[in-house]
Amino acid sequence: MKVEFAPLSIPLERRLQTASVVHWVFSFLGLAQCCIALFIGLFFTRFWLVSVLYATWWLLDWDTPSKGGRRIHCIRNSVIWRHMRNYFPVTLVKTTELDPSKNYVVGFHPHGVMVAGAFLNFCTEATGFSQLFPGLTPHMMMLTLWFRVPFFRDYLLSGGLVPSDKDTAAYVLRRWGGGNVLAIAVGGAQEALDARPGAFTLLLKNRKGFVRLAMEHGAPLVPVFSFGENELFDQVDNPKGSWLRRMQHRLQQIMGISLPLFHARGVFQYSFGLLPYRRPIFTVVGKPIKVEKKHNPSQEEVDRLHQMYIEELCKLFEEHKTKYNVPEDRHLEFI
């Protein structure tokens, strides 16, 4: 089941699509740095009071990200995201019903370079999440450090993003009445270093924290695979053991974020640039895995559920891969 939307006239639509993607790429590559510079720079101008007032607001609002965030529906429903959806395009595919009386932990795979599918599907209404899954509210987890950036934090919160820490996850999953979806890009920043066209390698073999989290709260696990996520960018070769890969890992340990050297197309030409390729993304939501609530699950119990999750993810991939142009002989690889 999927939601379809009628396009605008083609020439205008393509220009708007490209502009929306430029906005998105800039948001994740340079907006945070600009926000920091603006916040500090205003102190040295006659508008210094703006930074003082914001700093006061920031202190009063400090705990909001860890308490479920503060989404702004007019931003989630912005026409910008619909144009961005049509650029690739991105489609959210529903395979089963999700009970809105429960809370869920969603594992999103693969991370890709910039998590485009996860952003559009869970942080905006561009692909019709609320229409496909009525009664459910998505919360996409993101590195905590970004919520320490002035102004930028409010931009993130408006889309329903929350910090990727245990306290925030527990707050969302403890909410009475259900209806909350905690989406986690399980492979994280490290998996982004292996994101390139034709890659189906997932960093999952030893990623078990999200499984333990689901068990502690009795939240069903939902595997999600985004076909086409790794097709958006090329990446400079960085095989394991190379000097580039070692440097990227070192920077990740220091900064908490990975720095894949990616490239694709430009605004006015198609041979090189930082804009993603126009390649379709199909984000397929699998069936939920029932999880028994255990306050302090043993490692053996976590391992057993983790293996079940991997099997369900593989099943989801195998059932849908030929529909989305993945060769029959390609399979998921876990590291």
Short mmCIF file of N, CA, C and O in Angstrom, two decimals, residues 55-185:
data_model
loop_
_atom_site.label_atom_id
_atom_site.label_comp_id
_atom_site.label_asym_id
_atom_site.label_seq_id
_atom_site.Cartn_x
_atom_site.Cartn_y
_atom_site.Cartn_z
N ALA A 55 19.75 32.61 24.29
CA ALA A 55 20.49 31.82 25.28
C ALA A 55 19.62 31.55 26.51
O ALA A 55 19.65 30.45 27.08
N THR A 56 18.83 32.55 26.91
CA THR A 56 17.91 32.37 28.05
C THR A 56 16.86 31.32 27.73
O THR A 56 16.58 30.42 28.53
N TRP A 57 16.29 31.44 26.53
CA TRP A 57 15.30 30.46 26.07
C TRP A 57 15.90 29.06 25.99
O TRP A 57 15.29 28.07 26.38
N TRP A 58 17.12 28.99 25.50
CA TRP A 58 17.83 27.73 25.34
C TRP A 58 17.98 27.02 26.68
O TRP A 58 17.74 25.81 26.80
N LEU A 59 18.35 27.76 27.72
CA LEU A 59 18.51 27.16 29.05
C LEU A 59 17.17 26.66 29.59
O LEU A 59 17.09 25.58 30.18
N LEU A 60 16.12 27.46 29.40
CA LEU A 60 14.80 27.06 29.88
C LEU A 60 14.26 25.86 29.11
O LEU A 60 13.49 25.05 29.65
N ASP A 61 14.67 25.73 27.87
CA ASP A 61 14.16 24.69 26.98
C ASP A 61 15.14 23.52 26.84
O ASP A 61 14.98 22.66 25.99
N TRP A 62 16.15 23.47 27.69
CA TRP A 62 17.25 22.52 27.56
C TRP A 62 16.79 21.06 27.50
O TRP A 62 17.33 20.26 26.73
N ASP A 63 15.81 20.69 28.29
CA ASP A 63 15.39 19.29 28.39
C ASP A 63 14.36 18.86 27.34
O ASP A 63 14.02 17.68 27.27
N THR A 64 13.86 19.80 26.56
CA THR A 64 12.82 19.45 25.58
C THR A 64 13.23 18.35 24.61
O THR A 64 12.44 17.43 24.36
N PRO A 65 14.45 18.37 24.04
CA PRO A 65 14.81 17.28 23.12
C PRO A 65 14.73 15.90 23.75
O PRO A 65 14.32 14.93 23.09
N SER A 66 15.10 15.77 25.02
CA SER A 66 15.10 14.46 25.68
C SER A 66 13.72 14.07 26.20
O SER A 66 13.55 12.99 26.75
N LYS A 67 12.73 14.96 26.01
CA LYS A 67 11.36 14.66 26.45
C LYS A 67 10.40 14.61 25.27
O LYS A 67 9.28 15.11 25.33
N GLY A 68 10.87 14.00 24.21
CA GLY A 68 10.00 13.78 23.05
C GLY A 68 10.04 14.86 22.00
O GLY A 68 9.40 14.72 20.95
N GLY A 69 10.78 15.94 22.26
CA GLY A 69 10.92 16.98 21.24
C GLY A 69 9.73 17.91 21.15
O GLY A 69 8.85 17.93 22.02
N ARG A 70 9.72 18.69 20.09
CA ARG A 70 8.65 19.68 19.87
C ARG A 70 8.43 19.83 18.37
O ARG A 70 9.03 20.66 17.70
N ARG A 71 7.61 18.97 17.82
CA ARG A 71 7.36 19.01 16.37
C ARG A 71 6.44 20.17 16.02
O ARG A 71 5.57 20.55 16.82
N ILE A 72 6.66 20.72 14.84
CA ILE A 72 5.82 21.80 14.32
C ILE A 72 5.20 21.28 13.02
O ILE A 72 5.89 21.07 12.02
N HIS A 73 3.90 21.06 13.05
CA HIS A 73 3.24 20.36 11.95
C HIS A 73 3.30 21.12 10.63
O HIS A 73 3.36 20.50 9.56
N CYS A 74 3.27 22.45 10.68
CA CYS A 74 3.33 23.19 9.41
C CYS A 74 4.68 23.02 8.73
O CYS A 74 4.77 23.08 7.49
N ILE A 75 5.75 22.79 9.52
CA ILE A 75 7.06 22.54 8.93
C ILE A 75 7.14 21.11 8.41
O ILE A 75 7.67 20.86 7.32
N ARG A 76 6.61 20.16 9.16
CA ARG A 76 6.60 18.76 8.69
C ARG A 76 5.79 18.62 7.40
O ARG A 76 6.07 17.75 6.58
N ASN A 77 4.78 19.47 7.23
CA ASN A 77 3.92 19.40 6.05
C ASN A 77 4.32 20.38 4.96
O ASN A 77 3.58 20.56 4.00
N SER A 78 5.50 20.99 5.09
CA SER A 78 5.93 22.00 4.13
C SER A 78 6.00 21.44 2.71
O SER A 78 6.37 20.28 2.48
N VAL A 79 5.66 22.29 1.74
CA VAL A 79 5.71 21.90 0.34
C VAL A 79 7.15 21.59 -0.09
O VAL A 79 7.37 20.84 -1.07
N ILE A 80 8.14 22.13 0.61
CA ILE A 80 9.55 21.86 0.29
C ILE A 80 9.82 20.36 0.30
O ILE A 80 10.49 19.82 -0.58
N TRP A 81 9.28 19.67 1.30
CA TRP A 81 9.56 18.24 1.44
C TRP A 81 8.86 17.44 0.34
O TRP A 81 9.37 16.40 -0.08
N ARG A 82 7.71 17.91 -0.12
CA ARG A 82 7.02 17.20 -1.21
C ARG A 82 7.83 17.31 -2.51
O ARG A 82 7.91 16.35 -3.28
N HIS A 83 8.43 18.46 -2.74
CA HIS A 83 9.29 18.60 -3.91
C HIS A 83 10.53 17.72 -3.78
O HIS A 83 10.99 17.12 -4.76
N MET A 84 11.07 17.65 -2.58
CA MET A 84 12.24 16.80 -2.36
C MET A 84 11.88 15.33 -2.57
O MET A 84 12.66 14.58 -3.17
N ARG A 85 10.70 14.94 -2.10
CA ARG A 85 10.23 13.55 -2.32
C ARG A 85 10.18 13.23 -3.81
O ARG A 85 10.61 12.16 -4.24
N ASN A 86 9.68 14.17 -4.59
CA ASN A 86 9.53 13.93 -6.02
C ASN A 86 10.85 13.96 -6.78
O ASN A 86 10.95 13.45 -7.89
N TYR A 87 11.87 14.57 -6.19
CA TYR A 87 13.18 14.64 -6.83
C TYR A 87 13.75 13.25 -7.08
O TYR A 87 14.30 12.95 -8.13
N PHE A 88 13.59 12.33 -6.10
CA PHE A 88 14.24 11.01 -6.24
C PHE A 88 13.46 10.06 -7.17
O PHE A 88 14.10 9.51 -8.08
N PRO A 89 12.20 9.70 -6.93
CA PRO A 89 11.29 10.03 -5.83
C PRO A 89 11.40 9.02 -4.68
O PRO A 89 12.05 7.98 -4.81
N VAL A 90 10.74 9.35 -3.55
CA VAL A 90 10.74 8.49 -2.37
C VAL A 90 9.32 7.98 -2.14
O VAL A 90 8.36 8.75 -2.19
N THR A 91 9.21 6.67 -1.88
CA THR A 91 7.90 6.05 -1.63
C THR A 91 7.97 5.24 -0.34
O THR A 91 8.90 4.46 -0.14
N LEU A 92 6.99 5.44 0.53
CA LEU A 92 6.87 4.66 1.76
C LEU A 92 5.90 3.51 1.50
O LEU A 92 4.76 3.73 1.11
N VAL A 93 6.37 2.29 1.69
CA VAL A 93 5.58 1.10 1.37
C VAL A 93 5.16 0.40 2.64
O VAL A 93 5.98 -0.01 3.46
N LYS A 94 3.87 0.21 2.80
CA LYS A 94 3.29 -0.44 3.98
C LYS A 94 2.96 -1.89 3.66
O LYS A 94 2.29 -2.18 2.67
N THR A 95 3.45 -2.81 4.48
CA THR A 95 3.19 -4.23 4.24
C THR A 95 2.22 -4.83 5.25
O THR A 95 1.72 -5.93 5.04
N THR A 96 1.99 -4.12 6.36
CA THR A 96 1.11 -4.64 7.40
C THR A 96 0.61 -3.50 8.28
O THR A 96 1.17 -2.40 8.24
N GLU A 97 -0.43 -3.76 9.04
CA GLU A 97 -0.96 -2.75 9.95
C GLU A 97 -0.11 -2.68 11.22
O GLU A 97 0.43 -3.70 11.67
N LEU A 98 0.00 -1.50 11.79
CA LEU A 98 0.67 -1.31 13.08
C LEU A 98 -0.37 -0.78 14.06
O LEU A 98 -1.01 0.25 13.81
N ASP A 99 -0.55 -1.46 15.16
CA ASP A 99 -1.54 -1.12 16.17
C ASP A 99 -1.17 0.21 16.85
O ASP A 99 -0.12 0.30 17.51
N PRO A 100 -1.99 1.25 16.72
CA PRO A 100 -1.66 2.55 17.32
C PRO A 100 -1.73 2.58 18.84
O PRO A 100 -1.38 3.60 19.45
N SER A 101 -2.16 1.49 19.46
CA SER A 101 -2.20 1.45 20.93
C SER A 101 -0.85 1.00 21.51
O SER A 101 -0.69 0.94 22.73
N LYS A 102 0.11 0.69 20.64
CA LYS A 102 1.42 0.22 21.10
C LYS A 102 2.51 1.22 20.69
O LYS A 102 2.36 1.99 19.74
N ASN A 103 3.63 1.15 21.40
CA ASN A 103 4.84 1.87 21.01
C ASN A 103 5.75 0.91 20.28
O ASN A 103 5.80 -0.29 20.60
N TYR A 104 6.52 1.42 19.30
CA TYR A 104 7.36 0.55 18.47
C TYR A 104 8.80 1.08 18.41
O TYR A 104 9.04 2.28 18.49
N VAL A 105 9.72 0.13 18.24
CA VAL A 105 11.11 0.47 17.91
C VAL A 105 11.34 0.04 16.47
O VAL A 105 11.22 -1.14 16.15
N VAL A 106 11.62 1.00 15.61
CA VAL A 106 11.82 0.75 14.18
C VAL A 106 13.31 0.78 13.88
O VAL A 106 14.00 1.76 14.19
N GLY A 107 13.81 -0.29 13.27
CA GLY A 107 15.20 -0.32 12.82
C GLY A 107 15.26 0.03 11.35
O GLY A 107 14.68 -0.68 10.52
N PHE A 108 15.93 1.14 11.03
CA PHE A 108 16.00 1.60 9.64
C PHE A 108 17.33 1.17 9.03
O PHE A 108 18.40 1.40 9.60
N HIS A 109 17.27 0.57 7.83
CA HIS A 109 18.47 0.08 7.13
C HIS A 109 18.32 0.37 5.62
O HIS A 109 17.21 0.26 5.09
N PRO A 110 19.41 0.67 4.92
CA PRO A 110 20.72 1.04 5.46
C PRO A 110 20.77 2.51 5.81
O PRO A 110 19.86 3.28 5.46
N HIS A 111 21.84 2.92 6.47
CA HIS A 111 21.99 4.32 6.85
C HIS A 111 22.15 5.21 5.63
O HIS A 111 21.59 6.31 5.55
N GLY A 112 22.91 4.74 4.62
CA GLY A 112 23.22 5.58 3.48
C GLY A 112 24.17 6.69 3.87
O GLY A 112 24.66 6.74 5.00
N VAL A 113 24.42 7.60 2.95
CA VAL A 113 25.32 8.71 3.26
C VAL A 113 24.63 9.76 4.11
O VAL A 113 25.18 10.25 5.11
N MET A 114 23.38 10.12 3.75
CA MET A 114 22.69 11.21 4.45
C MET A 114 21.29 10.82 4.93
O MET A 114 20.48 11.68 5.26
N VAL A 115 20.99 9.55 5.02
CA VAL A 115 19.71 9.05 5.55
C VAL A 115 18.50 9.75 4.93
O VAL A 115 17.55 10.10 5.63
N ALA A 116 18.51 9.92 3.62
CA ALA A 116 17.45 10.65 2.94
C ALA A 116 16.08 10.00 3.13
O ALA A 116 15.09 10.69 3.41
N GLY A 117 16.01 8.67 3.00
CA GLY A 117 14.73 7.99 3.14
C GLY A 117 14.15 8.12 4.52
O GLY A 117 12.95 8.39 4.69
N ALA A 118 14.99 7.95 5.53
CA ALA A 118 14.51 8.07 6.92
C ALA A 118 14.01 9.48 7.19
O ALA A 118 12.98 9.68 7.84
N PHE A 119 14.76 10.47 6.71
CA PHE A 119 14.36 11.86 6.95
C PHE A 119 13.00 12.16 6.35
O PHE A 119 12.10 12.67 7.03
N LEU A 120 12.81 11.84 5.07
CA LEU A 120 11.55 12.17 4.41
C LEU A 120 10.37 11.37 4.95
O LEU A 120 9.26 11.87 5.06
N ASN A 121 10.62 10.11 5.32
CA ASN A 121 9.53 9.26 5.78
C ASN A 121 9.12 9.50 7.22
O ASN A 121 7.93 9.42 7.55
N PHE A 122 10.09 9.80 8.10
CA PHE A 122 9.79 9.92 9.52
C PHE A 122 9.84 11.34 10.07
O PHE A 122 9.29 11.60 11.13
N CYS A 123 10.50 12.27 9.35
CA CYS A 123 10.64 13.64 9.84
C CYS A 123 9.78 14.64 9.07
O CYS A 123 9.78 15.83 9.39
N THR A 124 9.09 14.15 8.06
CA THR A 124 8.16 14.99 7.30
C THR A 124 6.92 14.15 6.98
O THR A 124 6.89 12.95 7.22
N GLU A 125 5.93 14.82 6.41
CA GLU A 125 4.72 14.12 5.97
C GLU A 125 4.70 13.97 4.44
O GLU A 125 3.65 13.73 3.85
N ALA A 126 5.86 14.14 3.82
CA ALA A 126 5.93 14.13 2.35
C ALA A 126 5.48 12.81 1.74
O ALA A 126 4.92 12.77 0.65
N THR A 127 5.74 11.70 2.43
CA THR A 127 5.38 10.38 1.88
C THR A 127 4.09 9.83 2.51
O THR A 127 3.74 8.68 2.28
N GLY A 128 3.43 10.66 3.30
CA GLY A 128 2.13 10.27 3.84
C GLY A 128 2.18 9.31 5.01
O GLY A 128 1.32 8.43 5.13
N PHE A 129 3.16 9.47 5.91
CA PHE A 129 3.28 8.56 7.05
C PHE A 129 1.98 8.51 7.86
O PHE A 129 1.50 7.42 8.21
N SER A 130 1.42 9.66 8.18
CA SER A 130 0.22 9.70 9.03
C SER A 130 -1.00 9.12 8.34
O SER A 130 -1.93 8.66 9.01
N GLN A 131 -1.01 9.14 7.00
CA GLN A 131 -2.11 8.53 6.27
C GLN A 131 -1.97 7.01 6.25
O GLN A 131 -2.97 6.28 6.36
N LEU A 132 -0.76 6.53 6.10
CA LEU A 132 -0.52 5.09 6.05
C LEU A 132 -0.61 4.45 7.43
O LEU A 132 -1.08 3.31 7.56
N PHE A 133 -0.15 5.19 8.46
CA PHE A 133 -0.13 4.65 9.82
C PHE A 133 -0.84 5.62 10.76
O PHE A 133 -0.20 6.28 11.59
N PRO A 134 -2.15 5.74 10.64
CA PRO A 134 -2.89 6.68 11.49
C PRO A 134 -2.76 6.34 12.97
O PRO A 134 -2.75 5.17 13.36
N GLY A 135 -2.62 7.38 13.76
CA GLY A 135 -2.52 7.19 15.21
C GLY A 135 -1.11 7.00 15.70
O GLY A 135 -0.89 6.87 16.92
N LEU A 136 -0.13 6.95 14.79
CA LEU A 136 1.26 6.77 15.18
C LEU A 136 2.06 8.06 14.97
O LEU A 136 1.87 8.76 13.98
N THR A 137 2.94 8.36 15.92
CA THR A 137 3.79 9.55 15.86
C THR A 137 5.25 9.12 15.77
O THR A 137 5.77 8.50 16.71
N PRO A 138 5.94 9.42 14.67
CA PRO A 138 7.34 9.00 14.53
C PRO A 138 8.31 9.94 15.23
O PRO A 138 8.14 11.16 15.23
N HIS A 139 9.34 9.36 15.83
CA HIS A 139 10.44 10.10 16.45
C HIS A 139 11.73 9.52 15.90
O HIS A 139 12.09 8.39 16.22
N MET A 140 12.44 10.28 15.08
CA MET A 140 13.69 9.82 14.49
C MET A 140 14.85 10.24 15.37
O MET A 140 14.98 11.40 15.74
N MET A 141 15.72 9.28 15.71
CA MET A 141 16.85 9.59 16.58
C MET A 141 18.04 10.12 15.76
O MET A 141 18.30 9.65 14.66
N MET A 142 18.74 11.10 16.35
CA MET A 142 19.88 11.73 15.70
C MET A 142 20.96 11.98 16.75
O MET A 142 20.65 12.09 17.95
N LEU A 143 22.21 12.08 16.31
CA LEU A 143 23.31 12.30 17.24
C LEU A 143 23.03 13.46 18.19
O LEU A 143 22.62 14.55 17.75
N THR A 144 23.28 13.24 19.46
CA THR A 144 22.95 14.22 20.49
C THR A 144 23.66 15.56 20.28
O THR A 144 23.11 16.62 20.60
N LEU A 145 24.87 15.53 19.75
CA LEU A 145 25.65 16.76 19.63
C LEU A 145 24.95 17.83 18.80
O LEU A 145 25.12 19.03 19.03
N TRP A 146 24.12 17.42 17.82
CA TRP A 146 23.43 18.40 16.99
C TRP A 146 22.40 19.19 17.77
O TRP A 146 22.02 20.30 17.36
N PHE A 147 21.92 18.64 18.88
CA PHE A 147 20.94 19.35 19.69
C PHE A 147 21.59 20.32 20.66
O PHE A 147 20.91 20.92 21.49
N ARG A 148 22.90 20.47 20.55
CA ARG A 148 23.63 21.46 21.34
C ARG A 148 24.01 22.66 20.48
O ARG A 148 24.74 23.53 20.93
N VAL A 149 23.51 22.70 19.24
CA VAL A 149 23.81 23.81 18.34
C VAL A 149 22.65 24.81 18.38
O VAL A 149 21.50 24.44 18.09
N PRO A 150 22.90 26.07 18.73
CA PRO A 150 21.82 27.06 18.81
C PRO A 150 21.12 27.24 17.47
O PRO A 150 21.73 27.15 16.41
N PHE A 151 19.82 27.49 17.54
CA PHE A 151 18.95 27.66 16.38
C PHE A 151 18.75 26.35 15.61
O PHE A 151 17.61 25.98 15.30
N PHE A 152 19.84 25.66 15.31
CA PHE A 152 19.75 24.41 14.54
C PHE A 152 18.93 23.37 15.30
O PHE A 152 18.20 22.59 14.69
N ARG A 153 19.07 23.34 16.63
CA ARG A 153 18.31 22.39 17.44
C ARG A 153 16.80 22.56 17.24
O ARG A 153 16.05 21.58 17.19
N ASP A 154 16.35 23.80 17.12
CA ASP A 154 14.93 24.07 16.95
C ASP A 154 14.44 23.61 15.58
O ASP A 154 13.30 23.15 15.43
N TYR A 155 15.32 23.72 14.59
CA TYR A 155 15.02 23.22 13.25
C TYR A 155 14.84 21.70 13.29
O TYR A 155 13.90 21.15 12.69
N LEU A 156 15.71 21.01 14.01
CA LEU A 156 15.62 19.55 14.12
C LEU A 156 14.37 19.14 14.89
O LEU A 156 13.66 18.22 14.49
N LEU A 157 14.10 19.82 16.00
CA LEU A 157 12.95 19.47 16.82
C LEU A 157 11.64 19.64 16.04
O LEU A 157 10.68 18.89 16.26
N SER A 158 11.59 20.61 15.14
CA SER A 158 10.35 20.87 14.40
C SER A 158 9.93 19.68 13.55
O SER A 158 8.74 19.50 13.24
N GLY A 159 10.90 18.84 13.16
CA GLY A 159 10.57 17.68 12.34
C GLY A 159 10.31 16.41 13.12
O GLY A 159 9.99 15.38 12.54
N GLY A 160 10.47 16.47 14.45
CA GLY A 160 10.25 15.28 15.27
C GLY A 160 11.51 14.51 15.56
O GLY A 160 11.45 13.37 16.04
N LEU A 161 12.69 15.09 15.30
CA LEU A 161 13.95 14.44 15.63
C LEU A 161 14.22 14.55 17.13
O LEU A 161 13.87 15.56 17.76
N VAL A 162 14.85 13.52 17.68
CA VAL A 162 15.19 13.50 19.10
C VAL A 162 16.61 12.98 19.26
O VAL A 162 17.13 12.28 18.38
N PRO A 163 17.28 13.29 20.38
CA PRO A 163 18.66 12.82 20.58
C PRO A 163 18.74 11.30 20.70
O PRO A 163 17.83 10.65 21.23
N SER A 164 19.85 10.76 20.24
CA SER A 164 20.04 9.30 20.28
C SER A 164 20.72 8.89 21.58
O SER A 164 21.87 8.46 21.59
N ASP A 165 20.01 9.04 22.68
CA ASP A 165 20.52 8.58 23.96
C ASP A 165 19.44 7.76 24.66
O ASP A 165 18.26 7.82 24.30
N LYS A 166 19.85 6.99 25.65
CA LYS A 166 18.95 6.03 26.29
C LYS A 166 17.80 6.70 27.03
O LYS A 166 16.67 6.20 27.01
N ASP A 167 18.06 7.83 27.67
CA ASP A 167 17.01 8.52 28.43
C ASP A 167 15.89 9.00 27.50
O ASP A 167 14.71 8.89 27.84
N THR A 168 16.28 9.55 26.36
CA THR A 168 15.28 10.02 25.40
C THR A 168 14.45 8.87 24.86
O THR A 168 13.21 8.94 24.78
N ALA A 169 15.13 7.77 24.51
CA ALA A 169 14.42 6.59 24.00
C ALA A 169 13.45 6.06 25.04
O ALA A 169 12.30 5.72 24.72
N ALA A 170 13.89 6.00 26.29
CA ALA A 170 13.03 5.50 27.37
C ALA A 170 11.80 6.40 27.55
O ALA A 170 10.68 5.91 27.76
N TYR A 171 12.00 7.70 27.45
CA TYR A 171 10.89 8.64 27.61
C TYR A 171 9.82 8.41 26.55
O TYR A 171 8.62 8.37 26.84
N VAL A 172 10.26 8.24 25.30
CA VAL A 172 9.31 8.03 24.20
C VAL A 172 8.58 6.70 24.36
O VAL A 172 7.35 6.63 24.20
N LEU A 173 9.30 5.65 24.71
CA LEU A 173 8.70 4.31 24.78
C LEU A 173 7.87 4.09 26.04
O LEU A 173 7.09 3.14 26.11
N ARG A 174 8.04 4.96 27.05
CA ARG A 174 7.24 4.84 28.27
C ARG A 174 5.92 5.59 28.18
O ARG A 174 5.09 5.47 29.08
N ARG A 175 5.73 6.33 27.13
CA ARG A 175 4.52 7.14 27.04
C ARG A 175 3.27 6.27 27.08
O ARG A 175 3.12 5.33 26.31
N TRP A 176 2.38 6.66 27.97
CA TRP A 176 1.16 5.88 28.17
C TRP A 176 0.23 6.04 26.96
O TRP A 176 0.15 7.08 26.34
N GLY A 177 -0.44 4.96 26.61
CA GLY A 177 -1.41 5.00 25.53
C GLY A 177 -0.87 4.58 24.18
O GLY A 177 -1.63 4.36 23.24
N GLY A 178 0.45 4.43 24.07
CA GLY A 178 1.05 3.97 22.82
C GLY A 178 1.02 5.03 21.73
O GLY A 178 0.84 6.22 21.97
N GLY A 179 1.19 4.56 20.50
CA GLY A 179 1.15 5.46 19.36
C GLY A 179 2.46 6.14 19.02
O GLY A 179 2.47 7.06 18.20
N ASN A 180 3.56 5.69 19.64
CA ASN A 180 4.86 6.31 19.38
C ASN A 180 5.78 5.36 18.63
O ASN A 180 5.87 4.18 18.98
N VAL A 181 6.47 5.87 17.63
CA VAL A 181 7.42 5.09 16.84
C VAL A 181 8.79 5.69 17.03
O VAL A 181 9.01 6.86 16.68
N LEU A 182 9.71 4.93 17.58
CA LEU A 182 11.09 5.38 17.76
C LEU A 182 11.92 4.78 16.63
O LEU A 182 12.17 3.58 16.60
N ALA A 183 12.31 5.62 15.69
CA ALA A 183 13.06 5.16 14.51
C ALA A 183 14.56 5.34 14.73
O ALA A 183 15.01 6.43 15.09
N ILE A 184 15.31 4.26 14.50
CA ILE A 184 16.76 4.28 14.73
C ILE A 184 17.47 3.79 13.47
O ILE A 184 17.19 2.69 12.98
N ALA A 185 18.38 4.61 12.95
CA ALA A 185 19.26 4.15 11.86
C ALA A 185 20.36 3.33 12.51
O ALA A 185 21.38 3.87 12.96
#
